[in-house]
Coordinates of C-alpha atoms and ligand atoms in Angstrom, one line a residue:
Chain W
M32 CA 180.6 -10.0 137.9
S33 CA 184.3 -9.6 136.8
E34 CA 185.5 -6.9 134.5
R35 CA 185.3 -7.5 130.7
A36 CA 188.5 -8.5 129.0
L37 CA 189.8 -9.2 125.5
F38 CA 190.0 -12.8 124.3
I39 CA 191.5 -14.2 121.1
D40 CA 190.4 -17.5 119.5
Y41 CA 192.6 -17.8 116.5
A42 CA 190.7 -20.8 115.2
R43 CA 187.5 -18.8 114.7
C44 CA 189.1 -16.2 112.4
I45 CA 187.7 -16.2 108.9
G46 CA 190.1 -13.6 107.5
C47 CA 187.4 -11.0 106.7
Q48 CA 189.7 -8.1 107.6
A49 CA 186.9 -6.3 109.5
C50 CA 189.2 -5.9 112.6
V51 CA 191.9 -4.4 110.4
Q52 CA 189.5 -1.9 108.9
A53 CA 187.9 -1.0 112.3
C54 CA 191.3 -0.8 114.0
E55 CA 192.3 2.0 111.6
E56 CA 189.4 4.1 112.9
C57 CA 190.6 4.1 116.5
D58 CA 191.3 7.7 117.5
T59 CA 194.6 7.0 119.2
H60 CA 196.2 5.9 115.9
R61 CA 193.8 7.0 113.2
G62 CA 194.5 5.8 109.7
Q63 CA 196.9 3.0 110.8
P64 CA 195.8 -0.5 111.8
M65 CA 197.7 -1.8 114.8
I66 CA 196.3 -5.3 114.5
H67 CA 198.2 -8.0 112.6
L68 CA 196.3 -10.4 110.5
E69 CA 198.5 -13.3 109.5
T70 CA 197.9 -15.8 106.8
I71 CA 199.3 -19.1 108.0
R72 CA 200.7 -22.0 106.0
R73 CA 199.1 -20.8 102.8
R74 CA 200.3 -23.9 101.0
D75 CA 197.9 -26.3 102.8
S76 CA 195.4 -24.2 104.7
V77 CA 193.5 -21.0 104.4
Q78 CA 193.8 -20.2 108.1
T79 CA 194.3 -16.6 109.1
A80 CA 194.9 -15.3 112.6
P81 CA 194.6 -11.9 114.3
Q82 CA 197.2 -10.7 116.8
V83 CA 196.7 -7.7 119.1
C84 CA 199.0 -6.6 121.9
M85 CA 198.6 -9.0 124.8
H86 CA 199.3 -6.3 127.4
C87 CA 201.9 -8.2 129.4
E88 CA 202.2 -7.8 133.1
D89 CA 206.0 -7.1 132.8
P90 CA 206.2 -6.1 129.2
I91 CA 209.4 -7.2 127.5
C92 CA 209.0 -4.4 124.9
A93 CA 209.3 -1.9 127.7
Q94 CA 212.3 -3.6 129.3
V95 CA 214.4 -3.6 126.1
C96 CA 213.4 0.0 125.2
P97 CA 216.5 2.2 125.5
A98 CA 214.4 5.4 125.7
D99 CA 212.0 4.2 128.4
A100 CA 209.2 5.1 126.0
I101 CA 206.7 2.3 126.8
K102 CA 204.6 2.6 129.9
K103 CA 202.0 0.5 131.5
G104 CA 199.0 2.2 133.0
P105 CA 197.6 1.3 136.5
D106 CA 194.8 -0.5 134.6
G107 CA 197.4 -2.9 133.0
V108 CA 197.2 -1.4 129.5
V109 CA 200.6 -1.1 127.9
H110 CA 200.5 2.1 125.8
S111 CA 202.0 2.9 122.5
A112 CA 205.5 4.5 122.6
L113 CA 205.5 8.0 124.2
T114 CA 206.1 10.2 121.2
H115 CA 208.5 12.5 122.9
R116 CA 210.7 9.7 124.0
C117 CA 210.7 7.0 121.3
I118 CA 213.9 7.1 119.2
G119 CA 212.7 4.6 116.7
C120 CA 215.3 1.8 117.4
S121 CA 212.9 -1.1 116.9
N122 CA 214.2 -3.1 119.9
C123 CA 210.6 -3.5 121.0
V124 CA 209.5 -4.7 117.5
L125 CA 212.1 -7.4 117.6
A126 CA 211.8 -8.5 121.3
C127 CA 208.1 -8.7 121.8
P128 CA 207.3 -12.4 122.2
F129 CA 204.0 -11.9 120.3
G130 CA 205.4 -9.9 117.5
V131 CA 203.2 -6.9 118.1
P132 CA 204.8 -3.4 117.9
K133 CA 205.2 -1.8 114.5
Y134 CA 207.9 0.6 113.4
F135 CA 206.9 3.5 111.2
A136 CA 209.9 4.9 109.3
A137 CA 208.4 8.2 108.2
I138 CA 207.7 9.3 111.8
D139 CA 210.7 7.3 113.1
Q140 CA 208.6 5.9 115.9
M141 CA 206.9 2.7 117.1
M142 CA 203.2 2.4 117.5
K143 CA 201.2 -0.5 118.8
C144 CA 197.8 -1.6 119.9
D145 CA 196.8 0.2 123.1
L146 CA 193.5 -1.7 123.6
C147 CA 191.6 1.2 121.9
Y148 CA 192.4 3.3 125.0
D149 CA 190.0 6.0 123.9
R150 CA 187.2 3.4 124.1
T151 CA 188.1 0.9 126.7
S152 CA 189.0 3.6 129.2
I153 CA 185.4 4.7 129.2
G154 CA 183.9 1.2 129.2
K155 CA 183.4 0.6 125.5
K156 CA 184.7 -2.5 123.6
P157 CA 187.8 -2.2 121.5
M158 CA 187.1 -1.7 117.8
C159 CA 188.3 -5.2 116.7
A160 CA 186.1 -7.1 119.2
T161 CA 183.1 -4.8 118.3
V162 CA 183.2 -5.7 114.6
C163 CA 184.6 -9.3 114.5
P164 CA 181.7 -11.3 113.0
S165 CA 183.1 -14.7 114.2
Q166 CA 184.1 -13.4 117.6
A167 CA 187.6 -14.6 117.1
L168 CA 188.3 -11.4 119.0
T169 CA 185.8 -10.9 121.8
F170 CA 185.4 -8.6 124.8
M171 CA 183.4 -10.1 127.6
T172 CA 183.7 -11.2 131.2
P173 CA 185.6 -14.5 131.9
E174 CA 182.3 -16.0 133.2
E175 CA 180.6 -15.2 129.9
L176 CA 183.4 -16.8 128.0
E177 CA 183.3 -20.0 130.1
R178 CA 179.6 -20.2 129.6
T179 CA 179.5 -19.7 125.9
R180 CA 182.8 -21.3 124.6
R181 CA 184.3 -24.6 124.3
G182 CA 187.7 -24.5 126.0
T183 CA 189.2 -22.2 128.5
A184 CA 191.2 -18.9 128.4
V185 CA 194.8 -18.9 129.3
N186 CA 197.1 -15.9 129.8
E187 CA 200.3 -17.7 131.0
W188 CA 203.0 -18.2 128.4
V189 CA 206.5 -19.8 128.4
F190 CA 208.9 -18.7 125.6
G191 CA 211.9 -20.8 126.0
E192 CA 212.4 -20.3 129.7
E193 CA 210.8 -16.9 129.9
R194 CA 207.4 -16.8 131.6
V195 CA 205.0 -14.2 130.5
R196 CA 201.6 -13.4 131.9
T197 CA 199.2 -11.2 129.9
K198 CA 196.1 -9.2 130.3
V199 CA 194.6 -10.6 127.1
S200 CA 193.9 -14.3 126.9
V201 CA 193.7 -17.0 124.2
V202 CA 191.1 -19.7 124.1
V203 CA 192.6 -23.2 124.4
P204 CA 191.4 -26.7 125.4
H205 CA 190.5 -27.2 129.0
E206 CA 193.5 -29.3 129.8
V207 CA 195.9 -26.5 129.0
K208 CA 197.1 -24.3 131.9
E209 CA 199.9 -22.4 130.1
V210 CA 201.2 -22.3 126.6
H211 CA 204.7 -23.5 126.0
V212 CA 206.3 -22.0 122.9
N213 CA 209.2 -23.8 121.5
L214 CA 211.0 -24.1 118.2
V215 CA 209.7 -27.7 117.9
Q216 CA 206.3 -26.2 117.2
L217 CA 207.5 -23.7 114.6
G218 CA 207.6 -26.2 111.8
K219 CA 210.1 -25.4 109.0
R220 CA 208.7 -24.7 105.6
R221 CA 210.3 -26.2 102.5
E222 CA 213.5 -24.4 101.4
K223 CA 212.3 -23.5 97.9
A224 CA 208.8 -23.6 96.4
E225 CA 208.2 -25.8 93.4
P226 CA 207.6 -23.8 90.3
D227 CA 204.0 -25.0 89.9
D228 CA 203.1 -24.6 93.6
V229 CA 201.3 -21.3 93.4
A230 CA 200.3 -21.2 97.0
A231 CA 203.9 -21.6 98.2
L232 CA 205.1 -19.1 95.7
L233 CA 202.6 -16.6 97.0
E234 CA 203.8 -17.2 100.5
E235 CA 207.3 -16.5 99.4
G236 CA 206.1 -13.2 98.0
Chain I
M126 CA 202.1 5.1 134.8
T127 CA 204.7 2.7 136.1
P128 CA 208.0 1.7 134.4
A129 CA 208.8 -2.0 133.8
K130 CA 209.3 -3.5 137.2
R131 CA 212.4 -5.5 136.6
A132 CA 216.0 -4.3 137.3
P133 CA 215.7 -1.5 139.9
P134 CA 218.8 0.6 140.0
P135 CA 221.1 -0.9 142.7
S136 CA 222.7 1.5 145.1
R137 CA 226.1 1.3 143.2
E138 CA 224.3 2.7 140.2
A139 CA 222.8 5.5 142.4
L140 CA 226.2 6.4 143.7
R141 CA 227.7 6.5 140.3
A142 CA 224.8 8.7 139.1
A143 CA 225.2 11.0 142.1
T144 CA 228.8 11.4 141.2
V145 CA 227.9 12.3 137.6
G146 CA 225.3 14.8 139.0
L147 CA 227.7 16.4 141.4
S148 CA 230.4 16.7 138.7
A149 CA 227.8 18.4 136.4
S150 CA 227.0 20.9 139.2
A151 CA 230.7 21.4 140.0
L152 CA 231.6 22.0 136.3
L153 CA 228.8 24.6 136.0
I154 CA 229.9 26.4 139.2
L155 CA 233.5 26.4 137.9
G156 CA 232.2 27.7 134.6
I157 CA 230.3 30.5 136.3
Y158 CA 233.3 31.4 138.4
V159 CA 235.7 31.5 135.5
G160 CA 233.3 32.9 133.0
S161 CA 232.2 35.8 135.3
R162 CA 235.8 36.6 136.0
R163 CA 235.8 35.4 139.6
F164 CA 232.2 36.6 140.1
K165 CA 233.2 40.2 139.0
D166 CA 230.6 40.2 136.3
F167 CA 228.1 38.1 138.3
D168 CA 224.8 39.9 139.0
V169 CA 223.8 39.2 142.5
A170 CA 220.2 39.8 141.7
L171 CA 220.3 36.7 139.5
V172 CA 221.7 34.4 142.2
P173 CA 218.4 32.5 142.5
Y174 CA 218.4 31.6 138.8
A175 CA 221.9 30.5 138.9
A176 CA 221.3 28.4 142.0
A177 CA 218.3 26.7 140.5
T178 CA 220.4 26.0 137.4
V179 CA 223.1 24.4 139.5
F180 CA 220.6 22.2 141.1
A181 CA 219.0 21.3 137.8
A182 CA 222.5 20.4 136.5
F183 CA 222.9 18.0 139.4
A184 CA 219.5 16.3 138.8
L185 CA 220.0 16.2 135.1
G186 CA 223.4 14.6 135.5
Y187 CA 221.9 12.1 138.0
R188 CA 219.0 11.1 135.9
Y189 CA 221.0 11.0 132.7
A190 CA 223.5 8.6 134.3
I191 CA 220.7 6.3 135.6
W192 CA 219.1 6.3 132.2
L193 CA 222.4 5.6 130.4
G194 CA 223.0 2.8 132.9
R195 CA 219.9 0.8 131.7
P196 CA 221.2 -2.2 129.7
P197 CA 219.5 -1.4 126.4
T198 CA 220.5 2.3 126.6
K199 CA 224.1 1.5 127.6
R200 CA 224.4 -1.0 124.7
Y201 CA 223.2 1.6 122.1
F202 CA 225.4 4.2 123.6
Q203 CA 228.6 2.1 123.5
Q204 CA 227.8 0.7 120.1
S205 CA 227.1 4.1 118.5
L206 CA 230.3 5.6 119.9
A207 CA 232.2 2.6 118.7
I208 CA 230.6 2.9 115.2
F209 CA 231.3 6.6 115.1
F210 CA 234.9 6.2 115.9
T211 CA 235.6 3.4 113.6
R212 CA 239.0 4.2 112.0
G213 CA 238.8 5.5 108.5
K214 CA 235.1 6.3 108.7
I215 CA 235.1 9.3 111.0
L216 CA 234.8 11.8 108.2
A217 CA 231.9 9.9 106.5
N218 CA 230.3 9.5 109.9
T219 CA 230.6 13.1 110.7
L220 CA 228.8 14.0 107.5
G221 CA 226.1 11.4 108.3
L222 CA 225.8 12.9 111.7
A223 CA 225.4 16.4 110.4
R224 CA 222.7 15.2 108.0
A225 CA 220.9 13.4 110.8
V226 CA 221.1 16.4 113.2
Y227 CA 219.7 18.6 110.5
G228 CA 216.8 16.3 109.7
S229 CA 215.9 15.1 113.2
L230 CA 216.8 17.9 115.5
F231 CA 216.8 21.0 113.3
T232 CA 213.8 20.6 110.9
Q233 CA 212.2 17.7 112.8
R234 CA 210.8 16.1 109.7
F235 CA 209.6 13.1 111.7
I236 CA 207.2 15.3 113.7
R237 CA 205.9 16.9 110.6
E238 CA 205.1 13.5 109.2
R239 CA 202.7 13.0 112.2
S240 CA 200.9 16.3 111.7
T241 CA 201.7 19.7 110.5
L242 CA 199.9 21.4 113.4
R243 CA 201.8 19.3 115.9
W244 CA 205.1 20.1 114.2
L245 CA 204.3 23.9 114.1
A246 CA 203.4 24.0 117.7
H247 CA 206.5 22.1 118.7
F248 CA 208.7 24.2 116.4
C249 CA 207.5 27.4 117.9
I250 CA 207.9 26.2 121.5
M251 CA 211.3 24.7 120.8
W252 CA 212.9 27.7 119.1
G253 CA 211.3 30.1 121.5
C254 CA 212.8 28.2 124.4
L255 CA 216.2 27.8 122.8
L256 CA 216.4 31.5 122.0
A257 CA 215.4 32.4 125.6
A258 CA 217.9 30.0 127.0
A259 CA 220.6 31.3 124.8
V260 CA 220.0 34.8 126.2
T261 CA 219.2 34.2 129.8
F262 CA 221.7 31.5 130.8
P263 CA 224.8 33.4 129.9
L264 CA 223.3 36.5 131.5
S265 CA 222.5 34.8 134.8
F266 CA 226.0 33.2 134.8
G267 CA 227.7 36.5 134.3
W268 CA 229.2 35.4 131.0
I269 CA 227.6 38.2 129.1
R270 CA 227.3 41.8 130.4
F271 CA 225.9 45.0 128.8
E272 CA 227.0 48.5 129.7
T273 CA 226.7 52.0 128.6
P274 CA 230.2 53.4 128.4
R275 CA 231.2 56.3 130.5
D276 CA 232.0 58.5 127.5
S277 CA 228.7 58.2 125.8
Q278 CA 225.1 57.6 127.0
E279 CA 224.0 56.9 123.5
M280 CA 226.1 53.8 123.1
Y281 CA 225.8 50.3 124.4
E282 CA 228.6 47.8 124.9
A283 CA 228.4 44.0 125.1
F284 CA 231.1 42.0 127.0
V285 CA 231.5 38.2 126.7
F286 CA 233.6 36.7 129.4
G287 CA 234.8 40.2 130.2
V288 CA 236.0 40.9 126.7
R289 CA 234.2 43.7 124.8
V290 CA 232.8 42.1 121.6
F291 CA 230.9 45.0 120.2
R292 CA 229.5 48.5 120.6
C293 CA 226.3 49.8 119.1
R294 CA 224.1 52.9 119.3
L295 CA 221.1 52.5 121.7
D296 CA 218.7 53.3 118.9
S297 CA 220.2 51.0 116.4
P298 CA 218.2 48.0 115.1
L299 CA 220.8 45.6 116.6
A300 CA 220.2 47.1 120.1
S301 CA 216.5 46.9 119.8
L302 CA 216.8 43.3 118.6
M303 CA 218.8 42.5 121.6
F304 CA 216.5 44.2 124.0
N305 CA 213.5 42.4 122.5
A306 CA 215.0 38.9 122.0
L307 CA 213.2 37.7 125.1
V308 CA 209.9 39.2 123.9
V309 CA 210.3 37.5 120.5
S310 CA 211.0 34.2 122.3
A311 CA 208.0 34.6 124.6
V312 CA 205.7 35.3 121.7
L313 CA 207.0 32.3 119.8
V314 CA 206.4 30.1 122.9
L315 CA 202.9 31.5 123.5
V316 CA 201.9 30.9 119.8
G317 CA 203.2 27.3 120.2
I318 CA 201.3 26.8 123.4
F319 CA 198.0 28.0 121.9
L320 CA 198.5 25.7 118.9
S321 CA 199.4 22.8 121.1
L322 CA 196.3 23.4 123.4
Y323 CA 194.1 23.7 120.3
R324 CA 195.4 20.3 119.1
R325 CA 195.1 18.7 122.5
S326 CA 191.6 19.9 123.0
R327 CA 190.4 18.6 119.6
D328 CA 192.2 15.3 118.9
R329 CA 190.2 12.6 120.6
G330 CA 193.1 10.2 120.6
V331 CA 195.2 12.7 122.4
L332 CA 192.4 13.5 124.8
A333 CA 192.2 9.8 125.7
V334 CA 195.8 9.3 126.6
Q335 CA 197.1 12.7 127.7
E336 CA 197.9 13.2 131.4
A337 CA 197.6 16.5 133.3
S338 CA 200.8 16.0 135.2
S339 CA 203.1 15.0 132.3
D340 CA 201.5 16.7 129.2
L341 CA 199.7 19.8 130.5
L342 CA 202.0 20.9 133.3
P343 CA 204.9 21.7 131.0
L344 CA 202.6 23.9 128.9
I345 CA 201.3 25.6 132.0
L346 CA 204.8 26.4 133.2
L347 CA 205.9 27.7 129.9
F348 CA 202.8 29.8 129.6
A349 CA 203.4 31.3 133.1
I350 CA 207.0 32.2 132.2
S351 CA 206.2 33.7 128.8
A352 CA 203.1 35.6 130.0
T353 CA 204.8 37.2 133.0
G354 CA 207.8 38.0 130.8
V355 CA 205.7 39.8 128.3
L356 CA 203.7 41.5 131.0
L357 CA 207.0 42.8 132.5
T358 CA 207.8 44.4 129.2
I359 CA 204.4 45.9 128.9
S360 CA 204.6 47.2 132.4
T361 CA 207.9 48.9 131.7
H362 CA 207.2 50.4 128.4
F363 CA 203.5 51.3 128.5
M364 CA 202.3 51.4 132.1
N365 CA 205.1 53.2 134.0
G366 CA 206.2 50.1 135.8
F367 CA 202.7 49.1 137.0
N368 CA 203.0 46.1 139.4
Y369 CA 206.6 45.6 138.2
T370 CA 207.9 44.2 141.5
F371 CA 205.2 41.7 141.9
L372 CA 205.4 40.6 138.2
S373 CA 209.2 40.2 138.4
Q374 CA 209.0 38.1 141.5
F375 CA 206.3 36.0 140.0
H376 CA 208.3 35.6 136.8
A377 CA 211.3 34.5 138.9
V378 CA 209.3 31.9 140.7
T379 CA 207.9 30.4 137.4
V380 CA 211.4 30.3 135.9
I381 CA 212.9 28.7 139.0
L382 CA 210.1 26.1 139.2
T383 CA 210.6 25.2 135.6
L384 CA 214.3 24.9 136.0
L385 CA 213.8 22.5 138.9
Y386 CA 211.2 20.5 136.8
I387 CA 213.4 20.0 133.7
P388 CA 215.2 16.9 135.0
F389 CA 212.0 15.2 136.2
G390 CA 209.3 15.8 133.7
K391 CA 208.6 15.9 130.0
F392 CA 211.4 18.4 129.4
F393 CA 213.9 15.6 130.0
H394 CA 213.4 14.6 126.4
I395 CA 215.4 17.6 125.4
V396 CA 218.6 15.9 126.6
Q397 CA 217.3 12.4 125.7
R398 CA 216.4 13.1 122.1
P399 CA 219.9 13.4 120.6
T400 CA 220.3 9.6 121.1
Q401 CA 218.0 9.3 118.1
I402 CA 221.0 10.4 116.1
G403 CA 223.2 7.7 117.5
V404 CA 220.5 5.1 116.8
Q405 CA 220.3 6.3 113.1
L406 CA 224.0 5.7 112.8
Y407 CA 223.6 2.3 114.4
K408 CA 220.8 1.4 112.0
Q409 CA 222.9 2.5 108.9
E410 CA 225.8 0.4 110.1
G411 CA 223.4 -2.6 110.8
A412 CA 221.8 -2.3 107.3
A413 CA 225.2 -2.3 105.6
G414 CA 226.3 -5.4 107.5
E415 CA 225.2 -9.0 107.8
Q416 CA 221.4 -9.6 108.2
A417 CA 219.9 -12.0 110.7
K418 CA 217.7 -14.8 109.1
C419 CA 214.6 -16.1 110.8
A420 CA 214.9 -19.6 112.3
R421 CA 211.5 -20.5 110.9
C422 CA 211.1 -18.9 107.5
G423 CA 214.7 -18.2 106.7
E424 CA 214.0 -14.7 105.6
P425 CA 216.3 -11.8 106.7
F426 CA 214.3 -9.7 109.2
A427 CA 216.8 -7.4 111.0
S428 CA 220.5 -6.6 111.2
A429 CA 222.6 -9.3 112.8
L430 CA 224.2 -6.5 114.8
Q431 CA 220.9 -5.6 116.5
V432 CA 219.8 -9.2 117.1
G433 CA 223.1 -9.9 118.7
D434 CA 223.0 -6.9 120.9
L435 CA 219.4 -7.6 121.8
K436 CA 220.4 -11.1 123.0
R437 CA 223.1 -9.6 125.2
V438 CA 220.7 -7.0 126.6
Q439 CA 218.1 -9.7 127.3
A440 CA 220.7 -11.8 129.1
E441 CA 221.5 -8.8 131.3
L442 CA 217.9 -8.1 132.0
G443 CA 217.2 -11.8 132.8
I444 CA 214.9 -12.4 129.8
R445 CA 215.5 -16.1 129.0
Y446 CA 214.5 -16.7 125.4
G447 CA 216.8 -19.8 125.0
L448 CA 214.7 -22.6 123.5
A449 CA 214.7 -26.2 124.7
G450 CA 216.1 -27.5 121.4
G451 CA 219.1 -25.2 121.6
G452 CA 217.7 -22.4 119.5
H453 CA 216.9 -18.8 120.6
Y454 CA 213.5 -17.3 120.4
Q455 CA 215.1 -14.0 119.4
D456 CA 216.0 -15.7 116.1
V457 CA 212.4 -16.0 115.1
C458 CA 211.0 -13.1 113.0
P459 CA 208.0 -11.3 114.3
P460 CA 205.5 -12.5 111.6
C461 CA 206.6 -16.1 112.3
R462 CA 206.1 -15.6 116.0
R463 CA 202.5 -14.5 115.3
K464 CA 201.9 -17.5 112.9
N465 CA 203.4 -19.9 115.4
L466 CA 201.1 -18.8 118.1
A467 CA 198.0 -19.5 116.0
L468 CA 199.5 -22.8 114.8
L469 CA 200.2 -23.8 118.4
Q470 CA 196.6 -23.2 119.4
D471 CA 195.5 -25.1 116.3
G472 CA 197.8 -28.0 117.3
M473 CA 196.3 -28.2 120.8
W474 CA 192.8 -28.5 119.5
G475 CA 194.0 -31.1 116.9
A476 CA 195.5 -33.1 119.7
V477 CA 192.2 -33.0 121.6
R478 CA 190.4 -34.2 118.5
R479 CA 192.8 -37.1 118.2
G480 CA 192.3 -37.9 121.9
G481 CA 195.9 -36.9 122.8
D482 CA 197.5 -34.5 125.2
P483 CA 197.1 -30.9 124.0
E484 CA 200.1 -29.9 126.2
S485 CA 202.4 -32.3 124.3
K486 CA 205.2 -30.3 122.7
E487 CA 205.1 -32.4 119.5
S488 CA 202.3 -30.9 117.5
Ligands
SF4_263 S1 202.5 -8.2 123.8 FE1 204.4 -7.3 123.1 S2 203.9 -5.2 122.7 FE2 202.2 -6.0 124.0 S3 202.9 -5.6 126.1 FE3 203.6 -7.6 125.6 S4 205.7 -7.3 124.9 FE4 204.7 -5.3 124.8
SF4_264 S1 211.3 1.8 118.8 FE1 210.8 3.4 120.4 S2 209.5 2.3 121.8 FE2 210.5 0.7 120.6 S3 212.2 0.2 121.8 FE3 212.9 1.7 120.4 S4 212.7 3.7 121.5 FE4 211.5 2.1 122.6

């Protein structure tokens, strides 16, 4: 049996915020959730989607870090910024293809999801996957996933021309071998919300 | 832990770094030569310390140069210098710099925001070490020398670079402060170490990620130096020199090991940390200038300065974020990147439902 891994299935997310609450309780960043829960296209859908660190094989966050503060462990987990090194420049925040790292101004440092290292390093599931009621976030073996899910898991991404391979995978239809991310798929939203379009106004904030 | 695997330093880089390292050592040796008046004031007993420092200077220079040579670091370095020396702004920048130095390096507010215990531990260790360094380096380089003058055994004279700067009575408070400066620094460091170990043994998050080699070794080294230092004083004053020779040799070994370790381990952050000041200047400049707007939502999300620099750095690193349609992925804000990923997956399933090709880029 292979090792357990983390899988994301955005489509399953019901926006309950359980992962955000549980993430806050992780010992390595207590009180601060590292997971992002996005509300997408509020104007015509209620879809929400969680985003954790994908733990890239050759993390771009680490490559653009001027302080050499982001390190990948031998187990493939990309850790939060080393506190004695991070100088709070936010290069990682802006360059991560998945939009993961968070900058905290008060401590002038970046923090990010470290796959609940206090838990996963001793064989426990990460907090988010433990509490997610719809299993949009799930921690299991690839075999279990194939057996129980429609679709397949991919961890190969292409951003423009940049190939990225990740430790965490996303569930997609069987035909898909890698995910191509291009501006075509970004979909522009209307320049200005109509005054009576409450949903769009909400999105504008 | 391994660093990112791309862009290993080519040999030209290594050569340049070695030159920087050698220059650092050479400068230090010159400083010792001149400062000790052609070795006249140089205490031969302290040669091992000075030699270890010269080696550390080489390694520090080498590593610093390699580090500054990394594309993102180099870019920040050049930009902060350029920003600082902008004509007409030097005075304002100097004031800003002083404020940043006070907040980040002196009071270290950003550490206190993490936890008071952590801040206190770090504060004690830092000031203890700085005090000790301020006393011992000039002594071992022969820059400072103390003597009892021939005409009076009660008095004490201090010379800096061979010039007498003051005289005081042996039993004066100033003299006892000077004699005990190292004891004060050792006690500060010891208090800091105990606070730090207390925190490290209780915080479960820290327990999960800390590493013996990088997080505990520095504490062990500092403990060994401070403890043997304090024991030396106790041996002299209260135990008639009990085990003095052994203790002083042991103390020397711990100090030399630590000097050699500075460039390679956690202590490297001492020379690295001041870049935080440059980055603060850079951020201020960026915030005051034009803002980059997201290609998807149109909202400003970062300074145009930083986004432009990042694109340059990415090109140097071989990160190719150029998009098929002519856009650049770096122009998409982080929230839109996250939303886009979910929409993408949604589009793939939609295509399957409609009997189409999920890999089609038109979703
Ligand atoms: S997903 Fe982003 S933060 Fe996580 S390892 Fe990759 S580049 Fe770094
Ligand atoms: S914010 Fe910290 S971890 Fe991120 S790139 Fe800057 S120095 Fe590195």
